[in-house]
């Protein structure tokens, strides 16, 4: 037994010695759910640049998979205390996560250096990361929704101008619905309705709710409003496209964001965001373009994107994490990120920079989204949002399957939302 | 206590120790914890437990989603277990006749078992796809219309059940096949001499001798069927309109999407008791028969 013990001892010393190699660096775990390989590569590159400028900080990247399915992972991580220092996640969950008491309020760091001017960041984006009147999370990247369309289909249907209102949009969809082999069932539909109960469906539907003049919650965000007349109109509009005018098809359930029906030319128009631009650019099979969502009573789109969540750890790590956040929101990072990924910059100086302006001139596809930001709204980051969203999703699905009228389905969802809001 | 008895006790402890500690840490303790949780409301984030007595259980009685999940589970179990066993037994008997290329059939039928459930789900998601799936493509080619296999709430549960059957028949078949192999051939010879035909041979020789195997397969299949999750998670996520939400999926939804942990724990206890009772009844029934 004597000999092995000695070896083990030596091994232990060796391990300790190796471990200390990095001990002068602050190590930050950064969890994100960026999916496309190109964007992941870019992130690594940008993080390496940050580490070069800040040799005392090391960022450990960890991909936690698709965002729609990440919530359970994050919640268990927080409740077991195994959370990262930095998290990349949709701003709408700020309230939910801030409730845990483990989230830092980014606002407290604004004037603690390095240099950061909150006036450079779009106000609406900072608001989307608020909890109880205080900014908790700060924007990493942003985006919004608009319509993708198939240029060849538009030409064949003789449509020369992008539809601007609900009526024009419906008429266009009707013209774009074609029964190619005359078997009574169209092979090409004008529009794709995102079927499902998950966030994508609800996120898309909210734009129609706002266009109809409605809102999700009342002004002090305590009671549901989506079940009122505008909500019913928005849902009826989808139902009419599908059943009355028969010019829209349903997506596969909970897969309304997938490009397959659009790329295989089964639909001519779909609602989606700017982040698919690298994929669309990469193919020359179909000619595509984008235009702003049609207006009902008013113009509206839904602002998405992701925020940085900084968690309470040690003051040293917290400071380092904030330095990284400032780096991410800087003009240089934002311009590089926006030009390469299709996301939109969160920094006004980045958006108005010469480089980015030139990029927009060359890429009208992205310009649509930048222009739409003017009438964009963000989802209210209340703690109960995710549960309310699921209730709305269930109502939309019941109505789309015609198991329930839009009015009754939304009413039921509103009653359940009342309960959620009271908790 | 004599020395040898003492030694025996130690030996028992050493042999059973690893398995018992594994079981306690990963099965028994969690079950007890779950039982406790079902009387609480637990906010995972802040870590606050508040005792709510029986309210989780009482809430279940008034919850239409719970009844929906229970109903779907019953359909799912009744639909997959008897059919899956009967088909597997039939195939095992046929293959046992040493038909030509029987090992090829055996392998082919067993193949789905070794594919992971999540992968199976994705494969069938493609096959079932409404627009581009091969199944609808074939239906259209032979002049029948398209069917919305996973999108139609009246059909979706049966589509999922078919996938389960596809996967489970192979597993059952191999066990039945093994059971058939150990039945002594003399018994069949004796039956033949007595003039028994294939049908009577099955009834009086195969079936009774296969009883221990059948009982094992039934218990395992029932437990499997009650806890099937992956194919539902991958293929339908419990929808459309809750039509494929079984109890296990409902537990997952309530716990990890709604974060209503206490309520999910209560539903889990109901499922636990249900499976316990069924297993107990079966073990009693079969051991009485075997005696």
XYZ file of C-alpha atoms in Angstrom:
714
model
C 0.000 0.000 0.000
C 2.948 2.318 0.530
C 3.824 2.890 -3.074
C 0.392 3.816 -4.486
C -0.184 6.328 -1.689
C 2.949 8.134 -2.685
C 1.835 8.268 -6.292
C -1.576 9.521 -5.336
C 0.016 12.244 -3.263
C 2.209 13.326 -6.142
C -0.763 13.261 -8.452
C -2.783 15.408 -6.061
C -0.037 17.989 -5.813
C 0.214 17.970 -9.563
C -3.514 18.538 -9.969
C -3.468 21.394 -7.483
C -0.544 22.953 -9.232
C -2.329 22.812 -12.559
C -5.475 24.250 -11.060
C -3.719 27.356 -9.845
C -2.598 28.276 -13.338
C -5.781 30.226 -13.920
C -6.498 31.362 -10.408
C -5.598 34.974 -11.072
C -8.370 35.155 -13.661
C -12.023 35.760 -12.990
C -13.939 32.958 -14.686
C -17.459 33.734 -15.870
C -19.863 31.121 -17.117
C -21.972 32.427 -19.995
C -25.057 30.391 -20.915
C -26.656 31.047 -24.261
C -28.967 29.342 -26.727
C -27.619 30.664 -30.017
C -28.492 28.037 -32.597
C -26.875 28.750 -35.941
C -23.274 27.544 -36.280
C -22.192 30.775 -37.983
C -23.421 32.886 -35.087
C -21.751 30.574 -32.587
C -18.467 30.968 -34.398
C -18.814 34.724 -34.361
C -19.638 34.720 -30.650
C -16.469 32.751 -29.891
C -14.464 35.201 -31.910
C -15.967 38.225 -30.175
C -15.466 36.666 -26.747
C -11.811 36.005 -27.581
C -11.437 39.686 -28.459
C -12.951 40.643 -25.128
C -10.577 38.326 -23.261
C -7.631 39.847 -25.077
C -8.670 43.309 -23.960
C -9.409 42.072 -20.443
C -6.681 39.546 -19.662
C -7.961 39.113 -16.116
C -11.296 37.689 -17.269
C -12.075 34.357 -18.859
C -15.512 33.612 -20.328
C -16.703 30.024 -20.438
C -19.321 29.646 -23.149
C -21.977 27.025 -22.729
C -24.804 26.420 -25.166
C -28.001 25.403 -23.382
C -30.031 24.578 -26.490
C -33.202 25.955 -28.054
C -34.675 28.824 -26.091
C -38.279 27.611 -26.186
C -37.227 24.587 -24.163
C -34.620 26.197 -21.912
C -36.877 27.521 -19.158
C -36.999 24.277 -17.109
C -33.200 24.030 -17.209
C -32.752 27.597 -16.068
C -35.311 27.306 -13.295
C -33.737 24.161 -11.867
C -30.288 25.722 -12.140
C -31.424 28.754 -10.174
C -33.248 26.779 -7.506
C -30.246 24.515 -6.944
C -27.808 27.439 -6.885
C -25.880 26.162 -9.910
C -26.606 29.143 -12.111
C -24.115 30.916 -14.390
C -22.766 34.425 -13.931
C -24.230 35.546 -17.267
C -27.284 34.286 -19.115
C -28.535 35.110 -22.606
C -32.322 34.898 -22.635
C -35.472 36.618 -23.900
C -36.170 39.830 -21.929
C -39.788 38.890 -21.269
C -38.717 36.458 -18.512
C -36.967 39.214 -16.537
C -39.796 39.471 -14.008
C -40.037 35.747 -13.493
C -36.318 35.337 -12.842
C -35.899 38.583 -10.899
C -38.542 37.291 -8.491
C -36.051 34.671 -7.316
C -33.926 37.412 -5.771
C -30.821 35.997 -7.418
C -30.715 38.394 -10.337
C -28.615 41.559 -10.283
C -30.267 44.833 -11.176
C -28.089 46.019 -14.042
C -29.210 49.589 -13.360
C -27.147 49.619 -10.156
C -23.997 49.231 -12.267
C -24.665 51.934 -14.858
C -22.371 54.509 -13.228
C -19.854 52.188 -11.632
C -17.635 51.976 -14.706
C -16.473 51.138 -17.276
C -17.877 54.041 -19.205
C -21.484 53.413 -20.162
C -24.128 55.809 -21.403
C -27.611 54.416 -21.173
C -28.844 57.094 -23.576
C -27.089 55.228 -26.366
C -29.328 52.209 -25.860
C -32.861 52.207 -27.251
C -35.196 53.147 -24.445
C -37.822 50.568 -25.352
C -35.256 47.808 -25.060
C -34.215 48.903 -21.589
C -37.869 48.984 -20.592
C -38.317 45.419 -21.752
C -35.851 44.311 -19.057
C -37.587 46.058 -16.177
C -38.923 44.553 -12.982
C -40.788 46.725 -10.477
C -39.636 49.883 -12.214
C -35.953 49.015 -12.217
C -33.791 47.829 -15.123
C -32.613 44.315 -14.331
C -31.512 42.941 -17.698
C -29.831 44.724 -20.600
C -30.183 44.035 -24.325
C -27.720 41.801 -26.173
C -29.387 41.908 -29.572
C -32.802 42.759 -30.832
C -35.191 41.902 -33.625
C -38.819 42.120 -34.572
C -41.306 40.428 -36.847
C -42.184 41.185 -40.455
C -43.435 39.221 -43.449
C -41.228 37.111 -45.728
C -42.560 36.780 -49.251
C -41.735 34.784 -52.350
C -40.958 37.244 -55.140
C -41.698 34.832 -57.979
C -45.111 33.997 -56.574
C -45.897 37.692 -56.321
C -44.913 38.200 -59.957
C -47.020 35.228 -61.093
C -50.013 36.533 -59.155
C -49.517 40.021 -60.599
C -48.976 41.711 -57.248
C -46.625 44.640 -57.627
C -46.896 46.314 -54.260
C -46.592 44.943 -50.785
C -49.982 44.787 -49.027
C -50.258 47.375 -46.285
C -53.580 46.650 -44.598
C -55.356 43.538 -43.354
C -57.718 43.656 -46.347
C -54.928 44.044 -48.882
C -53.006 41.297 -47.144
C -55.985 38.942 -47.329
C -56.582 39.760 -51.001
C -52.930 39.096 -51.767
C -53.083 35.788 -49.907
C -56.124 34.807 -51.954
C -54.341 35.577 -55.224
C -51.318 33.632 -54.049
C -53.307 30.500 -53.258
C -53.015 28.237 -56.287
C -54.319 24.757 -56.993
C -51.575 23.716 -59.379
C -52.837 20.237 -60.329
C -56.565 21.031 -60.085
C -57.333 18.370 -57.496
C -59.341 20.782 -55.365
C -56.636 21.192 -52.722
C -54.170 24.052 -53.269
C -50.508 23.155 -53.464
C -49.507 26.738 -52.791
C -51.043 28.829 -50.023
C -50.830 32.567 -49.550
C -50.032 32.581 -45.853
C -48.766 30.305 -43.100
C -50.604 30.415 -39.773
C -48.288 29.309 -36.947
C -50.258 26.553 -35.244
C -49.399 25.542 -31.693
C -49.556 26.583 -28.069
C -45.967 27.655 -27.506
C -44.390 31.072 -27.430
C -43.841 31.432 -31.182
C -47.547 31.188 -31.938
C -48.457 33.631 -29.199
C -45.648 36.022 -30.059
C -46.850 36.193 -33.651
C -50.492 36.508 -32.686
C -49.738 39.418 -30.346
C -48.741 41.536 -33.356
C -52.222 41.035 -34.790
C -53.774 41.802 -31.414
C -51.892 45.098 -31.281
C -52.659 45.879 -34.911
C -56.344 45.489 -34.069
C -55.885 48.080 -31.331
C -55.796 45.700 -28.392
C -53.304 45.037 -25.652
C -52.295 42.071 -23.515
C -52.700 43.670 -20.113
C -54.186 46.847 -18.694
C -51.960 49.879 -18.106
C -50.741 48.891 -14.657
C -50.198 45.318 -15.849
C -52.459 43.651 -13.338
C -55.368 42.366 -15.446
C -55.733 40.714 -18.857
C -57.129 42.723 -21.775
C -56.508 40.373 -24.703
C -59.992 38.835 -24.473
C -61.643 42.138 -25.461
C -62.984 42.938 -28.922
C -59.588 43.515 -30.643
C -58.352 40.108 -29.479
C -61.435 38.418 -30.885
C -60.988 40.332 -34.156
C -57.342 39.270 -34.413
C -58.209 35.627 -33.875
C -61.148 35.838 -36.262
C -58.844 37.300 -38.902
C -56.684 34.158 -38.765
C -59.756 31.928 -38.790
C -61.158 33.730 -41.825
C -57.887 33.409 -43.715
C -58.006 29.701 -43.067
C -61.670 28.747 -43.313
C -63.579 31.522 -45.059
C -61.106 32.575 -47.733
C -59.129 29.324 -47.639
C -55.916 31.149 -48.433
C -53.754 30.096 -45.487
C -52.391 26.776 -44.311
C -51.397 25.736 -40.821
C -47.776 25.175 -39.911
C -46.754 21.941 -38.227
C -47.612 22.267 -34.531
C -45.230 24.477 -32.605
C -43.012 24.819 -35.657
C -44.358 28.046 -37.117
C -40.867 29.534 -37.209
C -39.448 26.804 -39.438
C -38.680 27.871 -42.977
C -39.472 24.527 -44.652
C -42.923 25.439 -46.050
C -41.552 28.748 -47.332
C -38.393 27.294 -48.867
C -40.336 24.441 -50.505
C -42.690 27.085 -51.981
C -45.792 25.685 -50.297
C -46.536 29.092 -48.839
C -45.861 32.506 -50.337
C -45.861 34.593 -47.152
C -44.958 33.889 -43.563
C -44.261 35.911 -40.438
C -40.655 35.671 -39.279
C -37.653 37.620 -38.009
C -34.420 38.938 -39.509
C -32.196 36.242 -38.024
C -32.795 33.818 -40.896
C -31.100 36.175 -43.294
C -27.802 34.189 -43.369
C -29.753 31.040 -44.305
C -31.831 32.782 -46.972
C -28.761 34.434 -48.462
C -27.090 31.054 -48.658
C -29.557 29.621 -51.167
C -30.447 30.732 -54.672
C -33.429 28.465 -55.162
C -36.116 30.986 -54.300
C -36.205 34.743 -54.579
C -37.331 36.253 -51.311
C -38.091 39.646 -49.874
C -39.598 41.162 -46.763
C -42.233 43.776 -45.998
C -43.674 45.192 -42.798
C -46.628 43.458 -41.156
C -49.973 44.750 -42.448
C -51.833 47.329 -40.408
C -55.221 46.790 -38.850
C -56.309 49.853 -36.905
C -52.638 50.655 -36.529
C -49.160 49.360 -37.352
C -47.556 47.011 -34.876
C -44.835 44.445 -34.581
C -43.407 42.485 -31.679
C -39.913 43.309 -30.481
C -37.920 40.259 -29.486
C -34.237 39.659 -29.118
C -32.274 38.582 -26.119
C -31.050 40.248 -22.972
C -28.113 39.614 -20.684
C -29.090 38.422 -17.237
C -26.372 38.977 -14.637
C -26.598 36.928 -11.471
C -25.565 37.658 -7.903
C -22.206 36.047 -7.171
C -19.091 37.678 -5.759
C -18.544 41.386 -6.196
C -15.442 40.665 -8.271
C -17.373 38.437 -10.673
C -20.306 40.801 -10.805
C -18.025 43.643 -11.856
C -16.403 41.485 -14.500
C -19.795 40.383 -15.804
C -20.907 43.986 -16.111
C -17.724 44.789 -18.025
C -18.680 42.084 -20.486
C -22.216 43.474 -20.751
C -20.846 46.931 -21.532
C -18.603 45.395 -24.174
C -21.579 43.627 -25.754
C -23.637 46.815 -25.884
C -20.761 48.833 -27.341
C -21.003 50.277 -30.822
C -18.280 48.066 -32.302
C -19.683 44.804 -31.019
C -23.204 45.708 -32.081
C -22.232 46.664 -35.633
C -20.212 43.474 -36.144
C -22.908 41.307 -34.612
C -25.739 42.927 -36.581
C -24.004 42.806 -39.944
C -23.053 39.153 -39.616
C -26.118 37.665 -37.955
C -29.069 39.683 -39.239
C -30.032 40.716 -35.714
C -30.610 44.406 -35.154
C -28.284 46.620 -33.098
C -29.372 47.737 -29.625
C -27.053 50.739 -29.641
C -28.222 53.886 -31.433
C -24.669 54.822 -32.398
C -24.255 51.415 -33.998
C -27.526 51.760 -35.896
C -26.537 55.151 -37.291
C -22.911 54.282 -37.988
C -21.657 54.589 -41.552
C -20.796 50.912 -41.750
C -24.253 49.808 -40.704
C -26.014 52.337 -42.920
C -24.112 51.046 -45.879
C -25.049 47.487 -44.932
C -28.734 48.454 -44.831
C -28.458 50.091 -48.240
C -27.075 46.859 -49.666
C -29.543 44.666 -47.784
C -33.102 45.953 -48.067
C -34.301 42.685 -46.514
C -32.947 43.778 -43.126
C -34.013 47.380 -43.637
C -37.686 46.310 -43.366
C -37.071 45.136 -39.831
C -35.143 48.234 -38.770
C -37.974 50.400 -40.102
C -40.580 48.262 -38.332
C -38.886 48.900 -34.981
C -40.496 52.361 -35.045
C -43.889 50.857 -34.277
C -42.593 47.869 -32.321
C -43.877 46.930 -28.906
C -42.319 44.504 -26.461
C -44.100 41.908 -24.383
C -44.656 42.991 -20.779
C -41.912 41.326 -18.645
C -44.294 40.516 -15.780
C -43.514 37.428 -13.673
C -46.631 35.627 -14.904
C -45.945 36.158 -18.616
C -44.904 32.628 -19.539
C -47.968 31.080 -17.917
C -50.292 33.668 -19.419
C -48.726 33.045 -22.807
C -49.426 29.323 -22.544
C -53.081 30.033 -21.709
C -53.355 32.300 -24.764
C -51.639 29.647 -26.876
C -54.194 27.068 -25.795
C -57.013 29.479 -26.635
C -55.570 30.148 -30.096
C -55.255 26.444 -30.781
C -58.783 25.656 -29.621
C -60.121 28.413 -31.845
C -58.042 27.387 -34.858
C -59.321 23.831 -34.514
C -62.829 25.288 -34.160
C -63.426 23.504 -30.878
C -64.357 26.825 -29.342
C -65.298 30.265 -30.638
C -62.522 32.876 -30.398
C -64.525 34.880 -27.883
C -65.113 31.985 -25.508
C -61.604 30.581 -25.848
C -59.991 33.927 -25.071
C -62.419 34.527 -22.214
C -61.389 31.248 -20.619
C -57.709 32.146 -21.022
C -58.379 35.548 -19.464
C -60.029 33.993 -16.430
C -57.035 31.747 -15.871
C -54.731 34.734 -16.369
C -56.593 36.610 -13.623
C -55.723 33.756 -11.272
C -52.071 33.796 -12.353
C -51.821 37.546 -11.866
C -53.216 37.344 -8.355
C -50.553 34.893 -7.210
C -25.975 -15.928 17.360
C -23.630 -18.545 16.010
C -20.571 -17.520 14.149
C -21.746 -18.819 10.800
C -25.117 -17.093 11.087
C -23.355 -13.875 11.866
C -21.166 -14.337 8.856
C -24.180 -15.022 6.723
C -25.714 -11.783 7.827
C -22.597 -9.870 6.868
C -22.474 -11.626 3.540
C -26.085 -10.668 2.904
C -25.327 -7.074 3.691
C -22.331 -7.007 1.409
C -24.215 -8.607 -1.458
C -27.364 -6.536 -1.096
C -25.677 -3.357 0.055
C -24.789 -1.793 -3.276
C -28.172 -2.493 -4.834
C -30.063 -1.406 -1.732
C -28.181 1.844 -1.345
C -28.658 2.595 -5.020
C -32.383 1.886 -4.732
C -32.762 3.985 -1.602
C -30.954 7.004 -2.910
C -32.464 7.044 -6.388
C -35.884 5.428 -5.941
C -37.147 5.111 -2.393
C -36.020 8.461 -0.982
C -37.314 10.408 -4.014
C -40.674 8.670 -3.675
C -40.899 9.675 -0.011
C -39.832 13.207 -0.891
C -42.492 13.263 -3.600
C -45.136 12.114 -1.160
C -44.162 14.966 1.160
C -44.104 17.498 -1.688
C -47.643 16.604 -2.687
C -48.919 18.288 0.485
C -47.046 21.507 -0.216
C -46.965 24.371 -2.583
C -43.335 24.818 -3.521
C -41.904 27.878 -5.189
C -38.743 26.464 -6.715
C -37.149 29.839 -7.331
C -37.372 31.341 -3.877
C -37.257 27.913 -2.228
C -40.341 28.612 -0.106
C -42.512 25.665 0.895
C -45.984 26.315 2.177
C -48.076 23.517 3.615
C -51.434 23.227 1.885
C -52.734 19.955 3.277
C -54.876 17.985 0.885
C -55.634 20.901 -1.424
C -53.463 19.509 -4.244
C -55.462 16.285 -4.168
C -58.804 18.038 -3.865
C -57.880 20.339 -6.746
C -57.307 17.283 -8.904
C -60.911 16.190 -8.450
C -62.074 19.432 -10.076
C -59.409 19.604 -12.770
C -60.760 18.743 -16.247
C -57.188 18.490 -17.567
C -56.447 15.757 -15.052
C -59.458 13.719 -16.177
C -58.477 14.257 -19.788
C -54.960 12.978 -19.063
C -56.320 10.030 -17.095
C -58.696 9.120 -19.935
C -55.923 9.356 -22.519
C -53.703 7.176 -20.342
C -56.379 4.504 -20.107
C -56.869 4.507 -23.890
C -53.126 4.440 -24.374
C -52.573 1.510 -22.031
C -55.545 -0.518 -23.247
C -54.585 0.157 -26.833
C -50.906 -0.660 -26.673
C -50.546 -3.444 -24.101
C -52.926 -6.243 -25.239
C -52.301 -5.641 -28.932
C -48.547 -5.378 -28.455
C -48.493 -8.642 -26.536
C -50.801 -10.575 -28.846
C -48.910 -9.534 -31.952
C -45.573 -10.334 -30.338
C -46.783 -13.766 -29.227
C -48.119 -14.568 -32.685
C -44.863 -13.583 -34.328
C -42.829 -15.496 -31.749
C -44.874 -18.669 -32.342
C -44.500 -18.360 -36.107
C -40.778 -17.726 -35.928
C -40.388 -20.594 -33.456
C -41.599 -22.951 -36.198
C -38.158 -22.508 -37.746
C -39.560 -20.975 -40.889
C -37.102 -20.043 -43.591
C -34.876 -17.034 -42.834
C -36.399 -16.814 -39.361
C -33.371 -15.083 -37.908
C -33.785 -12.356 -40.493
C -37.369 -11.715 -39.396
C -36.360 -11.842 -35.780
C -33.684 -9.219 -36.332
C -35.924 -7.043 -38.476
C -38.715 -7.043 -35.909
C -36.334 -6.464 -33.032
C -34.527 -3.620 -34.768
C -36.794 -0.752 -33.575
C -36.064 -1.674 -29.961
C -32.445 -0.606 -30.160
C -33.269 2.787 -31.652
C -33.520 5.404 -28.920
C -37.042 6.647 -28.226
C -36.218 10.250 -29.085
C -34.758 9.193 -32.434
C -37.814 7.012 -33.057
C -40.012 10.018 -32.402
C -38.148 12.144 -34.907
C -38.177 9.433 -37.580
C -41.946 9.080 -37.238
C -42.396 12.818 -37.137
C -41.031 12.811 -40.681
C -43.041 9.807 -41.764
C -46.247 11.328 -40.392
C -45.589 14.861 -41.702
C -48.744 16.222 -43.314
C -47.166 18.004 -46.265
C -43.994 16.081 -46.988
C -44.286 12.816 -45.066
C -43.797 9.519 -46.864
C -46.967 8.013 -45.407
C -49.205 10.690 -46.918
C -47.194 10.509 -50.117
C -48.026 6.815 -50.426
C -51.682 7.419 -49.554
C -51.949 10.037 -52.289
C -50.190 7.772 -54.796
C -52.685 4.977 -54.242
C -55.563 7.406 -54.560
C -56.473 8.007 -50.947
C -56.406 11.465 -49.440
C -53.916 12.916 -46.997
C -54.407 12.283 -43.298
C -53.228 14.743 -40.675
C -51.703 12.056 -38.487
C -50.393 14.236 -35.684
C -52.410 17.400 -36.289
C -55.890 15.952 -36.003
C -56.949 15.717 -32.364
C -59.105 12.663 -33.088
C -56.231 10.704 -34.601
C -53.063 11.952 -32.923
C -53.216 9.641 -29.909
C -53.580 6.587 -32.138
C -50.670 7.723 -34.298
C -48.485 7.901 -31.208
C -49.759 4.527 -30.028
C -48.796 2.935 -33.344
C -45.234 4.122 -32.891
C -45.166 2.631 -29.406
C -46.429 -0.672 -30.786
C -43.878 -0.624 -33.590
C -41.178 -0.276 -31.001
C -42.470 -2.569 -28.290
C -43.546 -5.609 -30.307
C -39.904 -6.482 -30.987
C -39.044 -6.395 -27.314
C -41.996 -8.575 -26.323
C -41.314 -10.967 -29.176
C -37.774 -11.705 -28.007
C -38.976 -12.509 -24.489
C -41.809 -14.709 -25.755
C -39.385 -16.378 -28.115
C -37.045 -17.194 -25.240
C -40.025 -18.514 -23.268
C -41.061 -20.772 -26.148
C -37.565 -22.205 -26.494
C -37.561 -23.645 -22.975
C -40.832 -25.572 -23.393
C -39.676 -29.218 -23.676
C -40.338 -30.726 -27.116
C -41.507 -33.992 -25.488
C -44.670 -32.212 -24.419
C -45.506 -31.362 -28.029
C -44.656 -34.894 -29.110
C -46.921 -36.318 -26.425
C -49.704 -33.950 -27.464
C -49.302 -34.983 -31.098
C -49.530 -38.647 -30.153
C -52.742 -37.838 -28.302
C -54.003 -36.326 -31.549
C -53.852 -32.634 -30.627
C -53.863 -30.185 -33.529
C -52.011 -26.922 -33.676
C -54.829 -25.068 -31.926
C -55.114 -27.497 -29.046
C -51.348 -27.750 -28.797
C -51.207 -24.028 -28.244
C -54.052 -24.118 -25.774
C -52.891 -27.044 -23.655
C -49.101 -26.965 -24.039
C -47.794 -23.622 -25.149
C -50.099 -21.278 -23.235
C -49.832 -22.867 -19.752
C -46.080 -23.358 -20.045
C -45.658 -19.794 -21.207
C -47.582 -18.345 -18.274
C -44.566 -17.109 -16.260
C -43.270 -15.356 -19.385
C -46.669 -13.859 -20.163
C -47.039 -12.570 -16.632
C -43.613 -10.930 -16.810
C -44.332 -9.359 -20.189
C -47.697 -8.059 -19.016
C -46.311 -6.406 -15.904
C -43.391 -4.867 -17.757
C -45.641 -3.658 -20.578
C -48.142 -2.061 -18.242
C -45.405 -0.211 -16.416
C -43.835 0.861 -19.708
C -47.157 2.046 -21.067
C -47.963 4.091 -17.977
C -44.672 5.923 -18.062
C -44.162 6.431 -21.807
C -43.028 9.976 -22.324
C -40.338 10.511 -24.938
C -42.405 9.759 -28.022
C -45.139 12.122 -26.839
C -42.659 14.827 -25.938
C -40.915 14.584 -29.285
C -43.897 14.037 -31.565
C -46.866 15.961 -30.197
C -45.966 17.694 -26.924
C -49.270 16.542 -25.557
C -51.352 18.203 -28.270
C -53.265 19.061 -30.321
C -55.677 20.458 -27.732
C -54.461 18.055 -25.088
C -55.434 14.985 -27.102
C -52.143 13.177 -26.451
C -51.545 14.397 -22.911
C -51.127 11.305 -20.768
C -50.633 11.425 -17.005
C -46.857 11.392 -17.273
C -46.849 14.185 -19.815
C -49.309 16.145 -17.711
C -46.987 15.786 -14.722
C -44.107 17.103 -16.804
C -46.175 20.047 -18.074
C -47.397 21.032 -14.625
C -44.015 20.668 -12.998
C -41.671 22.124 -15.571
C -43.745 24.516 -17.626
C -46.187 25.720 -15.002
C -43.768 25.192 -12.100
C -46.677 23.940 -10.062
C -44.472 21.354 -8.353
C -46.737 20.381 -5.481
C -49.654 19.647 -7.764
C -47.451 17.656 -10.129
C -46.237 15.639 -7.142
C -49.837 14.859 -6.188
C -50.631 13.635 -9.720
C -47.449 11.552 -9.607
C -48.627 9.905 -6.402
C -51.914 8.991 -8.043
C -50.040 7.435 -10.950
C -47.729 5.640 -8.521
C -50.595 4.137 -6.548
C -52.392 3.159 -9.754
C -49.390 1.232 -11.076
C -48.733 -0.334 -7.659
C -52.285 -1.668 -7.403
C -52.235 -3.053 -10.933
C -48.893 -4.749 -10.411
C -50.011 -6.211 -7.088
C -53.204 -7.610 -8.608
C -51.317 -9.193 -11.466
C -48.630 -10.771 -9.315
C -51.313 -12.293 -7.076
C -53.341 -13.507 -10.029
C -50.464 -15.161 -11.811
C -48.819 -16.692 -8.768
C -52.194 -18.210 -7.807
C -52.476 -19.650 -11.307
C -48.985 -21.051 -11.365
C -49.495 -22.939 -8.115
